[in-house]
CSV table of C-alpha atoms and ligand atoms in Angstrom, one decimal:
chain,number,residue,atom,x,y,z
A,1,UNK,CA,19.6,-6.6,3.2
A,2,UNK,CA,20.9,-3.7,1.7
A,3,UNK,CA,22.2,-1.3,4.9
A,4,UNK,CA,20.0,1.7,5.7
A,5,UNK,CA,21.9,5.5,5.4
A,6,UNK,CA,21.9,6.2,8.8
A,7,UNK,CA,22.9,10.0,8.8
A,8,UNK,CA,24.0,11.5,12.3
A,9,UNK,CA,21.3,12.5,14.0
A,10,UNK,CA,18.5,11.1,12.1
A,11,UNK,CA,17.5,7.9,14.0
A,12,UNK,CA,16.8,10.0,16.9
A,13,UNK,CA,14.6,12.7,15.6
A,14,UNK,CA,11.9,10.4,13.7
A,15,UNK,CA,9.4,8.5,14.8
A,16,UNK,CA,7.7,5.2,13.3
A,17,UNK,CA,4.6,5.6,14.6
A,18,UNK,CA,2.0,2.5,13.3
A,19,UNK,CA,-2.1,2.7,12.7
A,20,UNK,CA,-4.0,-0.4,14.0
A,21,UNK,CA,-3.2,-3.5,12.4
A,22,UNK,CA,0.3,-1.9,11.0
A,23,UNK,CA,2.5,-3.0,14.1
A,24,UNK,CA,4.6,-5.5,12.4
A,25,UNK,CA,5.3,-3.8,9.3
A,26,UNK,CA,6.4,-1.0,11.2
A,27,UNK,CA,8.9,-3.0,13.6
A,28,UNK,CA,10.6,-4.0,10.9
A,29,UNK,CA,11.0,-0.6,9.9
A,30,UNK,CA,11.9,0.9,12.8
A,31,UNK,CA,14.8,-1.6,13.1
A,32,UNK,CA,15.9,-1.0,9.7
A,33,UNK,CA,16.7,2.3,10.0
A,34,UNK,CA,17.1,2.1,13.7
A,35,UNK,CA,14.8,4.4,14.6
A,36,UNK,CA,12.4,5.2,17.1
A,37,UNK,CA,8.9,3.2,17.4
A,38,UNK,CA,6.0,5.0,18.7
A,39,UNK,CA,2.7,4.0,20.1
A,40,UNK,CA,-1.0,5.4,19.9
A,41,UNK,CA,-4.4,3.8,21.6
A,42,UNK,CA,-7.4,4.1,19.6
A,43,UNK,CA,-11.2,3.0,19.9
A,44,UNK,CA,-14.6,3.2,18.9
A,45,UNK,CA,-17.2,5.6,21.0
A,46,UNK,CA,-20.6,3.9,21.4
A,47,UNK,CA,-22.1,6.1,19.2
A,48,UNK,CA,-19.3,4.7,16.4
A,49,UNK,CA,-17.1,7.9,16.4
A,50,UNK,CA,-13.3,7.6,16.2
A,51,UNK,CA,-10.9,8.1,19.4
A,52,UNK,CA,-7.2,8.7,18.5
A,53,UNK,CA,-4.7,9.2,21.6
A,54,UNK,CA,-0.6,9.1,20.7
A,55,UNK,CA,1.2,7.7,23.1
A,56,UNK,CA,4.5,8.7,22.4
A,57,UNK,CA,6.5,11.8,22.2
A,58,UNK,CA,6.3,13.5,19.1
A,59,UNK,CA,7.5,17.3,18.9
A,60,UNK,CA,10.1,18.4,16.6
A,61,UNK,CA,10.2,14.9,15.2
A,62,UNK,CA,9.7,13.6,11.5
A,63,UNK,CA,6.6,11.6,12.4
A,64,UNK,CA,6.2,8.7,9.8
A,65,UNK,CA,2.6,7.2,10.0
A,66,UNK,CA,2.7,4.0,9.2
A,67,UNK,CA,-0.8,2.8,7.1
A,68,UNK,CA,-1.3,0.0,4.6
A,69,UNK,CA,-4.3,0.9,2.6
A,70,UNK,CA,-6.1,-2.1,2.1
A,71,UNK,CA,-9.5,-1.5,3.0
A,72,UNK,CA,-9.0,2.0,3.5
A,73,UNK,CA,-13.0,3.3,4.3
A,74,UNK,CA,-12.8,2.0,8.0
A,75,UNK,CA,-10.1,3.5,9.1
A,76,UNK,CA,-9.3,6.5,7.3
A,77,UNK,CA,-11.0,8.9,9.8
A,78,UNK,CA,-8.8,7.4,12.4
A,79,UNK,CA,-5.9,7.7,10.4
A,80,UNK,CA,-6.3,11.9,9.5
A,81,UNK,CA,-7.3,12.1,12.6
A,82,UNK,CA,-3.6,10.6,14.0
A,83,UNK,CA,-1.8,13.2,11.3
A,84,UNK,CA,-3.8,16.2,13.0
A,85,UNK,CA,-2.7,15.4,16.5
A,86,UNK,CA,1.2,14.3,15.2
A,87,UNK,CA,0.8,17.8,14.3
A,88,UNK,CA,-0.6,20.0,16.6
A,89,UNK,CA,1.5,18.3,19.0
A,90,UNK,CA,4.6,19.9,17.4
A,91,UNK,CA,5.8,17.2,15.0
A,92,UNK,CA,8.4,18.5,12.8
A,93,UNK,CA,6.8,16.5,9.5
A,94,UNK,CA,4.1,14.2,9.0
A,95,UNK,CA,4.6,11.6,6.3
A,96,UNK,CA,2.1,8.9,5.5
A,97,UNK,CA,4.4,5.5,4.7
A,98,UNK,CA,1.3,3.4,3.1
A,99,UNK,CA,2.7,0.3,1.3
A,100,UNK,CA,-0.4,-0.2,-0.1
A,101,UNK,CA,-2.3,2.7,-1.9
A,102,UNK,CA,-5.6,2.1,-2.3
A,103,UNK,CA,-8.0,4.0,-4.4
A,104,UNK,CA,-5.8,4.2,-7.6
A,105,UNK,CA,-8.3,2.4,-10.1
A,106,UNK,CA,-11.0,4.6,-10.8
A,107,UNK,CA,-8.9,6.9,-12.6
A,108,UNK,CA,-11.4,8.8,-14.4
A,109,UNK,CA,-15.1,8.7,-15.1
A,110,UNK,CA,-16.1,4.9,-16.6
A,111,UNK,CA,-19.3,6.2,-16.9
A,112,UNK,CA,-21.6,9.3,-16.3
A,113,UNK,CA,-21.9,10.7,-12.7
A,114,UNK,CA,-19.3,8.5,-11.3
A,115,UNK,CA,-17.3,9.9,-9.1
A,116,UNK,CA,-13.3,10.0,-10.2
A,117,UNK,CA,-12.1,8.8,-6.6
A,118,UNK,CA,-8.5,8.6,-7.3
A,119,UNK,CA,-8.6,12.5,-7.1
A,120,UNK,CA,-11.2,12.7,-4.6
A,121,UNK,CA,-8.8,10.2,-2.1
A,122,UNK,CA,-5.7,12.0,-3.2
A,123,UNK,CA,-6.7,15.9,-2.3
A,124,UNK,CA,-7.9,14.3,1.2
A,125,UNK,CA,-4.9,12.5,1.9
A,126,UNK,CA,-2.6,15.6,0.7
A,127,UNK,CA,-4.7,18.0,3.0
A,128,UNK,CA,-2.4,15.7,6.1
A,129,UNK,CA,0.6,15.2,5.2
A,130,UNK,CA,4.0,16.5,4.3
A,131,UNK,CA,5.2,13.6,2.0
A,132,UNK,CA,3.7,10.4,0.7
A,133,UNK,CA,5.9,6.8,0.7
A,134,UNK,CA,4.2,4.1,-1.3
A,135,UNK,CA,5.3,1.2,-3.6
A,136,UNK,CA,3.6,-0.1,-6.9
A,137,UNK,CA,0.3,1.9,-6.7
A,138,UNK,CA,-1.7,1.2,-9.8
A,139,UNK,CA,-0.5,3.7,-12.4
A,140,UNK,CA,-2.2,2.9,-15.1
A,141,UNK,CA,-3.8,6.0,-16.9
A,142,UNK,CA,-1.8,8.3,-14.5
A,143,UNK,CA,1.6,8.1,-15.4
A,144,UNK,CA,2.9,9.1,-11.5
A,145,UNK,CA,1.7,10.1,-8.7
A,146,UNK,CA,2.5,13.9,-8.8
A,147,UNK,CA,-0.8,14.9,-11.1
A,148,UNK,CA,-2.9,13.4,-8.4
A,149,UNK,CA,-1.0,14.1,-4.9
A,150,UNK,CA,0.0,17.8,-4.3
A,151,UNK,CA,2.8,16.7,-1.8
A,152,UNK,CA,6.3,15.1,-2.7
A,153,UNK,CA,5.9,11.8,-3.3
A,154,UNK,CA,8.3,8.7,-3.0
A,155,UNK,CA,7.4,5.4,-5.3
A,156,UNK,CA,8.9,2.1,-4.6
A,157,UNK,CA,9.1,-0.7,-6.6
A,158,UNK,CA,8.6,-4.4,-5.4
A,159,UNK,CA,9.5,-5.8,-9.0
A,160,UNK,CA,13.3,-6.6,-8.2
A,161,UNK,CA,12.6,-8.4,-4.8
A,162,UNK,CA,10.0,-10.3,-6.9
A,163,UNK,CA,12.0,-11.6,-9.2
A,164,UNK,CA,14.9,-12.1,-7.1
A,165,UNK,CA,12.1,-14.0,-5.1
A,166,UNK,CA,11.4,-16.0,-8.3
A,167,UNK,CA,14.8,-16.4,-9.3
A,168,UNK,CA,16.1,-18.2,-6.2
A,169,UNK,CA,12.8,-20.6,-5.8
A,170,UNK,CA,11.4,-21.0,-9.6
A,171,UNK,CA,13.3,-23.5,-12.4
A,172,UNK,CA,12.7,-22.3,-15.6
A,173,UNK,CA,10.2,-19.4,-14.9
A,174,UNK,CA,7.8,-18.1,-17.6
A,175,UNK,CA,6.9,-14.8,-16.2
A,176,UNK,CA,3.2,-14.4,-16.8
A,177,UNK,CA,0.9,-10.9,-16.6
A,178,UNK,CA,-2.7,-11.7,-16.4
A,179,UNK,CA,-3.2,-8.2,-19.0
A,180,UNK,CA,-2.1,-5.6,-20.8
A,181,UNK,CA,-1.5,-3.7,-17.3
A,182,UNK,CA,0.9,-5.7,-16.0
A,183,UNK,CA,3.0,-5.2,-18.7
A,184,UNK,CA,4.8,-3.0,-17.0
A,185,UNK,CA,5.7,-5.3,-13.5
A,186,UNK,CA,6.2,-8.9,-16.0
A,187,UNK,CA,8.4,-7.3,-18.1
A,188,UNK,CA,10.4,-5.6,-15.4
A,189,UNK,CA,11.0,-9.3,-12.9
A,190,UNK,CA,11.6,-11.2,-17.0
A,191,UNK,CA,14.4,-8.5,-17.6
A,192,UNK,CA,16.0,-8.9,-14.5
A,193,UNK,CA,15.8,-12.8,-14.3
A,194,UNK,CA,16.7,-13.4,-18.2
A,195,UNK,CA,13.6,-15.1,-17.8
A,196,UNK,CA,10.7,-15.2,-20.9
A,197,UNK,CA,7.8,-13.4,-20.5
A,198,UNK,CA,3.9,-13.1,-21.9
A,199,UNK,CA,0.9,-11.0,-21.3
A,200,UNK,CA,-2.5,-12.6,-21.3
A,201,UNK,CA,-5.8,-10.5,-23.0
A,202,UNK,CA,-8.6,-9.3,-20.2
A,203,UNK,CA,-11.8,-7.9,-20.5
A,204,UNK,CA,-13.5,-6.5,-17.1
A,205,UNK,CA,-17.2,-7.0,-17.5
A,206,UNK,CA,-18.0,-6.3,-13.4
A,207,UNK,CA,-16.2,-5.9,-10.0
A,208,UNK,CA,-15.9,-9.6,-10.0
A,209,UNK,CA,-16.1,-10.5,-13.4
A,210,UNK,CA,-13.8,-11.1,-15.8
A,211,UNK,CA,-12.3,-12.9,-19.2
A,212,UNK,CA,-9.0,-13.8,-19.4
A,213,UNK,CA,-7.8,-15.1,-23.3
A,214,UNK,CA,-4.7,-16.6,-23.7
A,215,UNK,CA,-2.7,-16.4,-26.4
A,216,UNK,CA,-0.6,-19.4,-27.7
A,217,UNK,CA,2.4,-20.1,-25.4
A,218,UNK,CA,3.2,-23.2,-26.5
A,219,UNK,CA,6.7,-22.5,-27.7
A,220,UNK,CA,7.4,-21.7,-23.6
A,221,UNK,CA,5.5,-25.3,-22.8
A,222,UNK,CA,8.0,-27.1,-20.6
A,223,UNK,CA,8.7,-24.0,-18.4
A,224,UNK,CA,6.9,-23.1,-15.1
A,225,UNK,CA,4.3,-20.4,-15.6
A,226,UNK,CA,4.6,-17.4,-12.9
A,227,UNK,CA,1.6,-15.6,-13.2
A,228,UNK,CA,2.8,-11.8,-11.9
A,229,UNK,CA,0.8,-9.0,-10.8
A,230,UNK,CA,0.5,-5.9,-8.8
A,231,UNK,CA,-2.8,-6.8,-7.0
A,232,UNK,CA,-5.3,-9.8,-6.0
A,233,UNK,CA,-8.4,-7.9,-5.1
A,234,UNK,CA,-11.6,-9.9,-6.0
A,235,UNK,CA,-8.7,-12.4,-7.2
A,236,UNK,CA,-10.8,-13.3,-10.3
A,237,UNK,CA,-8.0,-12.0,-12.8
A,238,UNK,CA,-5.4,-14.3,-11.5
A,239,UNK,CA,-8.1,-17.2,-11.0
A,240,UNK,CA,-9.6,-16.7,-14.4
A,241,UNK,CA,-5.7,-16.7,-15.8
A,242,UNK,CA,-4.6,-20.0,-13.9
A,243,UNK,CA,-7.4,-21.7,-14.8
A,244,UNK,CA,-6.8,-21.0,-18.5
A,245,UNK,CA,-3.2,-22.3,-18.2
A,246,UNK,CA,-3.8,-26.5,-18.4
A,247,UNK,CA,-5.7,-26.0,-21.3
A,248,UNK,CA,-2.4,-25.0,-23.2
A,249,UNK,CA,-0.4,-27.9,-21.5
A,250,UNK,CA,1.1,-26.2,-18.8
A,251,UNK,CA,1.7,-27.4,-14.9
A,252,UNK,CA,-0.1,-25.3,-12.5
A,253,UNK,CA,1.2,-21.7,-12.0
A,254,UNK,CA,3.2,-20.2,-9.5
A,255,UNK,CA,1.6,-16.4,-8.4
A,256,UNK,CA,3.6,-13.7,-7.3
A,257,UNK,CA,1.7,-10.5,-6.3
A,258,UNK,CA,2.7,-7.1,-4.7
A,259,UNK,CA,-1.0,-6.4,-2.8
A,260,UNK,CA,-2.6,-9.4,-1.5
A,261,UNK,CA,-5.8,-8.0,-1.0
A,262,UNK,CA,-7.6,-11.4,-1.2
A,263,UNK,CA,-11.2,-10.3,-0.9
A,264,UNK,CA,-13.4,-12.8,0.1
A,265,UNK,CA,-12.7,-16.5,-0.2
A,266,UNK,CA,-10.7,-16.0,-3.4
A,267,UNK,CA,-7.2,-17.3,-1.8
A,268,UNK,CA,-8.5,-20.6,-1.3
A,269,UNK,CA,-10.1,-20.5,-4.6
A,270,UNK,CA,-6.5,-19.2,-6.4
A,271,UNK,CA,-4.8,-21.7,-3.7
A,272,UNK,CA,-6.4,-24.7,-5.2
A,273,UNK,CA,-5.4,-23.9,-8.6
A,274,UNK,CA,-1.6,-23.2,-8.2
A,275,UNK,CA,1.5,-24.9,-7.3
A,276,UNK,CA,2.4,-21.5,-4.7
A,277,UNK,CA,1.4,-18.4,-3.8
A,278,UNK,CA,3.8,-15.4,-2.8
A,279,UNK,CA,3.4,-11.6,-1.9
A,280,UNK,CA,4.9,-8.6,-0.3
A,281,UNK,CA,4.0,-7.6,3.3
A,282,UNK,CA,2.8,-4.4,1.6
A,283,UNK,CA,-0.4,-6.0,2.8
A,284,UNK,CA,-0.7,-8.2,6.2
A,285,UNK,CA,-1.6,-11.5,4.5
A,286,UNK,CA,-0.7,-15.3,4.9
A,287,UNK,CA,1.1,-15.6,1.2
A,288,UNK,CA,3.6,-13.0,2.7
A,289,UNK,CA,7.3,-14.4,1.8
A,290,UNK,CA,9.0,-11.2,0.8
A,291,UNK,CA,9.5,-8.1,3.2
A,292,UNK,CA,9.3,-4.9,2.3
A,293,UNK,CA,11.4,-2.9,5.1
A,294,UNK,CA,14.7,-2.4,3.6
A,295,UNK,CA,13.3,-1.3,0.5
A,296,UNK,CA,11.2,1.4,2.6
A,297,UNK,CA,13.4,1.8,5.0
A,298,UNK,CA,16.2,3.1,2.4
A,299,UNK,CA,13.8,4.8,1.2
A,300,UNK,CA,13.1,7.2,4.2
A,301,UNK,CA,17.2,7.6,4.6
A,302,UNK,CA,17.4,9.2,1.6
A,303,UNK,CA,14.0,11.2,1.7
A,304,UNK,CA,15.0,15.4,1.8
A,305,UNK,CA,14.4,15.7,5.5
A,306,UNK,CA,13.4,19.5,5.7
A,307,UNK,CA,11.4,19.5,3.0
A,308,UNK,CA,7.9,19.3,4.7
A,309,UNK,CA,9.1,22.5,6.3
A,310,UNK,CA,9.5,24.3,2.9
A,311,UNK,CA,6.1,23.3,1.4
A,312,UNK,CA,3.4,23.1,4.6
A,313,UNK,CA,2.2,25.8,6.4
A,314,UNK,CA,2.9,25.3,10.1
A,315,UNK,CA,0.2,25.5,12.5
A,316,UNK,CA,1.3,26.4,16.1
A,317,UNK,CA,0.3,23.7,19.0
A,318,UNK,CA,-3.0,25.5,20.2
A,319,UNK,CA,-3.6,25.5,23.5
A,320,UNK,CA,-6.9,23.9,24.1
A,321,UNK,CA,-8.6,25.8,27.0
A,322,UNK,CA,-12.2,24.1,27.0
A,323,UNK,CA,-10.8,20.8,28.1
A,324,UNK,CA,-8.7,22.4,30.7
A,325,UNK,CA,-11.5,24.1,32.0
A,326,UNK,CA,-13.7,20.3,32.3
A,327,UNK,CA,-10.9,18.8,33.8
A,328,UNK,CA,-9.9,15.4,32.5
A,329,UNK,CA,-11.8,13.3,34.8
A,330,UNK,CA,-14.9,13.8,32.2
A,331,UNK,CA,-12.6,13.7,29.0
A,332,UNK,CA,-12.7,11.8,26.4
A,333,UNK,CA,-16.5,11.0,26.6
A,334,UNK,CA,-19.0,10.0,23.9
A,335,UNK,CA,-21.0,13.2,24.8
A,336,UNK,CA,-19.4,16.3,25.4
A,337,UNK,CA,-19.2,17.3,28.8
A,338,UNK,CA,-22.2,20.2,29.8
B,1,LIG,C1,-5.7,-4.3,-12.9
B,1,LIG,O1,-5.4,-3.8,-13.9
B,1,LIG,C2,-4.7,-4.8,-11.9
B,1,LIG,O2,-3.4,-4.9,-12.4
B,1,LIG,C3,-5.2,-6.2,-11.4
B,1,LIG,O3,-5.1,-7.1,-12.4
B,1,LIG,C4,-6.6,-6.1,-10.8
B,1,LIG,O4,-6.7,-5.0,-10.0
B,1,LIG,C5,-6.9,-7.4,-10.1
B,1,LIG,O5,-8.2,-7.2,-9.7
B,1,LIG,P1,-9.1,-8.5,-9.3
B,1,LIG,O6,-8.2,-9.3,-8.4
B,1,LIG,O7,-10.3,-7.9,-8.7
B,1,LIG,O8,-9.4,-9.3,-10.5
């Protein structure tokens, strides 16, 4: 693991603090850079409203939220809601460290009326937070983040842990990208490996449906096939490719993915057409073999660490005199107290 910059001073004055569900993830962060981890308690109300409480200390700290965004509708609330109180409670910055990005594929309007959600998603997720932390989101029309998110943005790239993945466990890889897309993440583990690489032909005809054409690759017939790709939502593209692959002769594929979204049943389904399966913990998922923590955590070393001051307007700690007046006994409720 490459050593984190540790500057004097640093470890002490952030805090890792992890949404629901991101406790692992952030660990290994936290020890990385040997830095503080932080706690928060959250529920439901019975009428299906979001309670955020943080636990731990947080004023005059860079606050790192920690928040893969798999799934993101069910939790967002809850996790604005934990940059708000990071920051009235006096937090020096409040970065969002999301490994997974989600809403990066509707990129503009397919068709009339739709909604172009990528831009919707990033002005709500700028409105929080001083700086943004993510690796391989889905750039595909958008060249980088920056025309989308109005805050400094950091992006990682899990292509070189990939291949070094690949490299130490494949024979003979032929790196694989299920379409044109991929292009970018094949070609990027092929060069580093000296490995061969190809990119298969996909048309999208639904959410879950779509045609994966092969073109001939029998010259690399003999080689292990390494189908590579930056995510496995619905699964379908990388089921659709490794299906296609016996009929040109080849053993079944090995996948390597960066988000292993997995909706659905469609591991199993992928599972019972490969030889293995491997992803970043970008996402919390069982085909996890390759961590992302040094990469972030190197990452957040080097980040400008007064920057957030320079760019966000800073909002005193307001004092909040109905609740004193109530009394905590009757606070937090699902009604307001009378
Ligand atoms: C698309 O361009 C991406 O690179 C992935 O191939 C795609 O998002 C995978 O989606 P699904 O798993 O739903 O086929």
């Amino acid at each position: 693991m490459t050593p984190v910059d540790k500057r004097p001073g640093t470890p002490a004055m952030r805090l890792i603090l992890p949404l629901p569900g991101n406790e692992i993830f952030a660990r290994r962060l936290a020890d990385e850079g040997g830095w503080e981890l932080g706690a928060m308690e959250t529920r439901r109300f019975p009428d299906g409203e979001t309670y955020v409480r943080i636990l731990s200390e947080v004023k005059d700290k860079a606050v790192d939220l920690v928040c893969t965004l798999a799934r993101p509708d069910d939790g967002f609330l809850r996790l604005i809601f934990a940059a708000d109180a990071a920051r009235d409670l006096g937090a020096r910055q409040v970065n969002l460290v999301a490994p997974y990005l989600s809403y990066m594929r509707q990129d503009r309007r397919f068709q009339p009326g739709e909604a172009v959600t990528s831009r919707s998603f990033a002005r709500l997720v700028s409105s929080s937070f001083d700086r943004l932390l993510t690796v391989d989101p889905h750039l595909h029309r958008y060249p980088a983040l920056s025309p989308l998110y109005t805050m400094p943005t950091d992006t990682l790239h899990a292509a070189p842990l990939l291949a070094d993945w690949i490299a130490a466990e494949v024979d003979k890889p032929l790196i694989i990208g299920p379409d044109e897309e991929s292009d970018q993440w094949v070609s990027a583990i092929a060069a580093r490996i000296g490995a061969p690489h190809a990119v298969l032909r996909k048309v999208r005809h639904g959410d879950r449906h779509v045609e994966v054409k092969l073109p001939d690759l029998s010259k690399w017939r003999g080689r292990q096939p390494v189908l590579a790709d930056d995510i496995a939502s619905s699964g379908n593209t990388l089921i659709e490719a490794a299906r296609q692959l016996p009929l040109q002769g080849f053993v079944r594929p090995v996948v390597a993915v960066v988000h292993a979204i997995f909706a659905d049943d469609s591991f199993q389904r992928l599972a019972a057409l490969c030889d293995r399966i491997v992803s970043t913990d970008s996402v919390p998922h069982e085909s996890n073999s390759v961590r992302l923590a040094s990469l972030v955590g190197n990452a957040i070393a080097s980040a400008p660490d007064d920057e957030g001051d320079l760019i966000r307007h800073r909002r005193p700690p307001e004092e909040l005199d109905e609740v004193k007046q109530v009394g905590f006994d009757s606070f937090p409720a699902s009604d307001p107290p009378s």
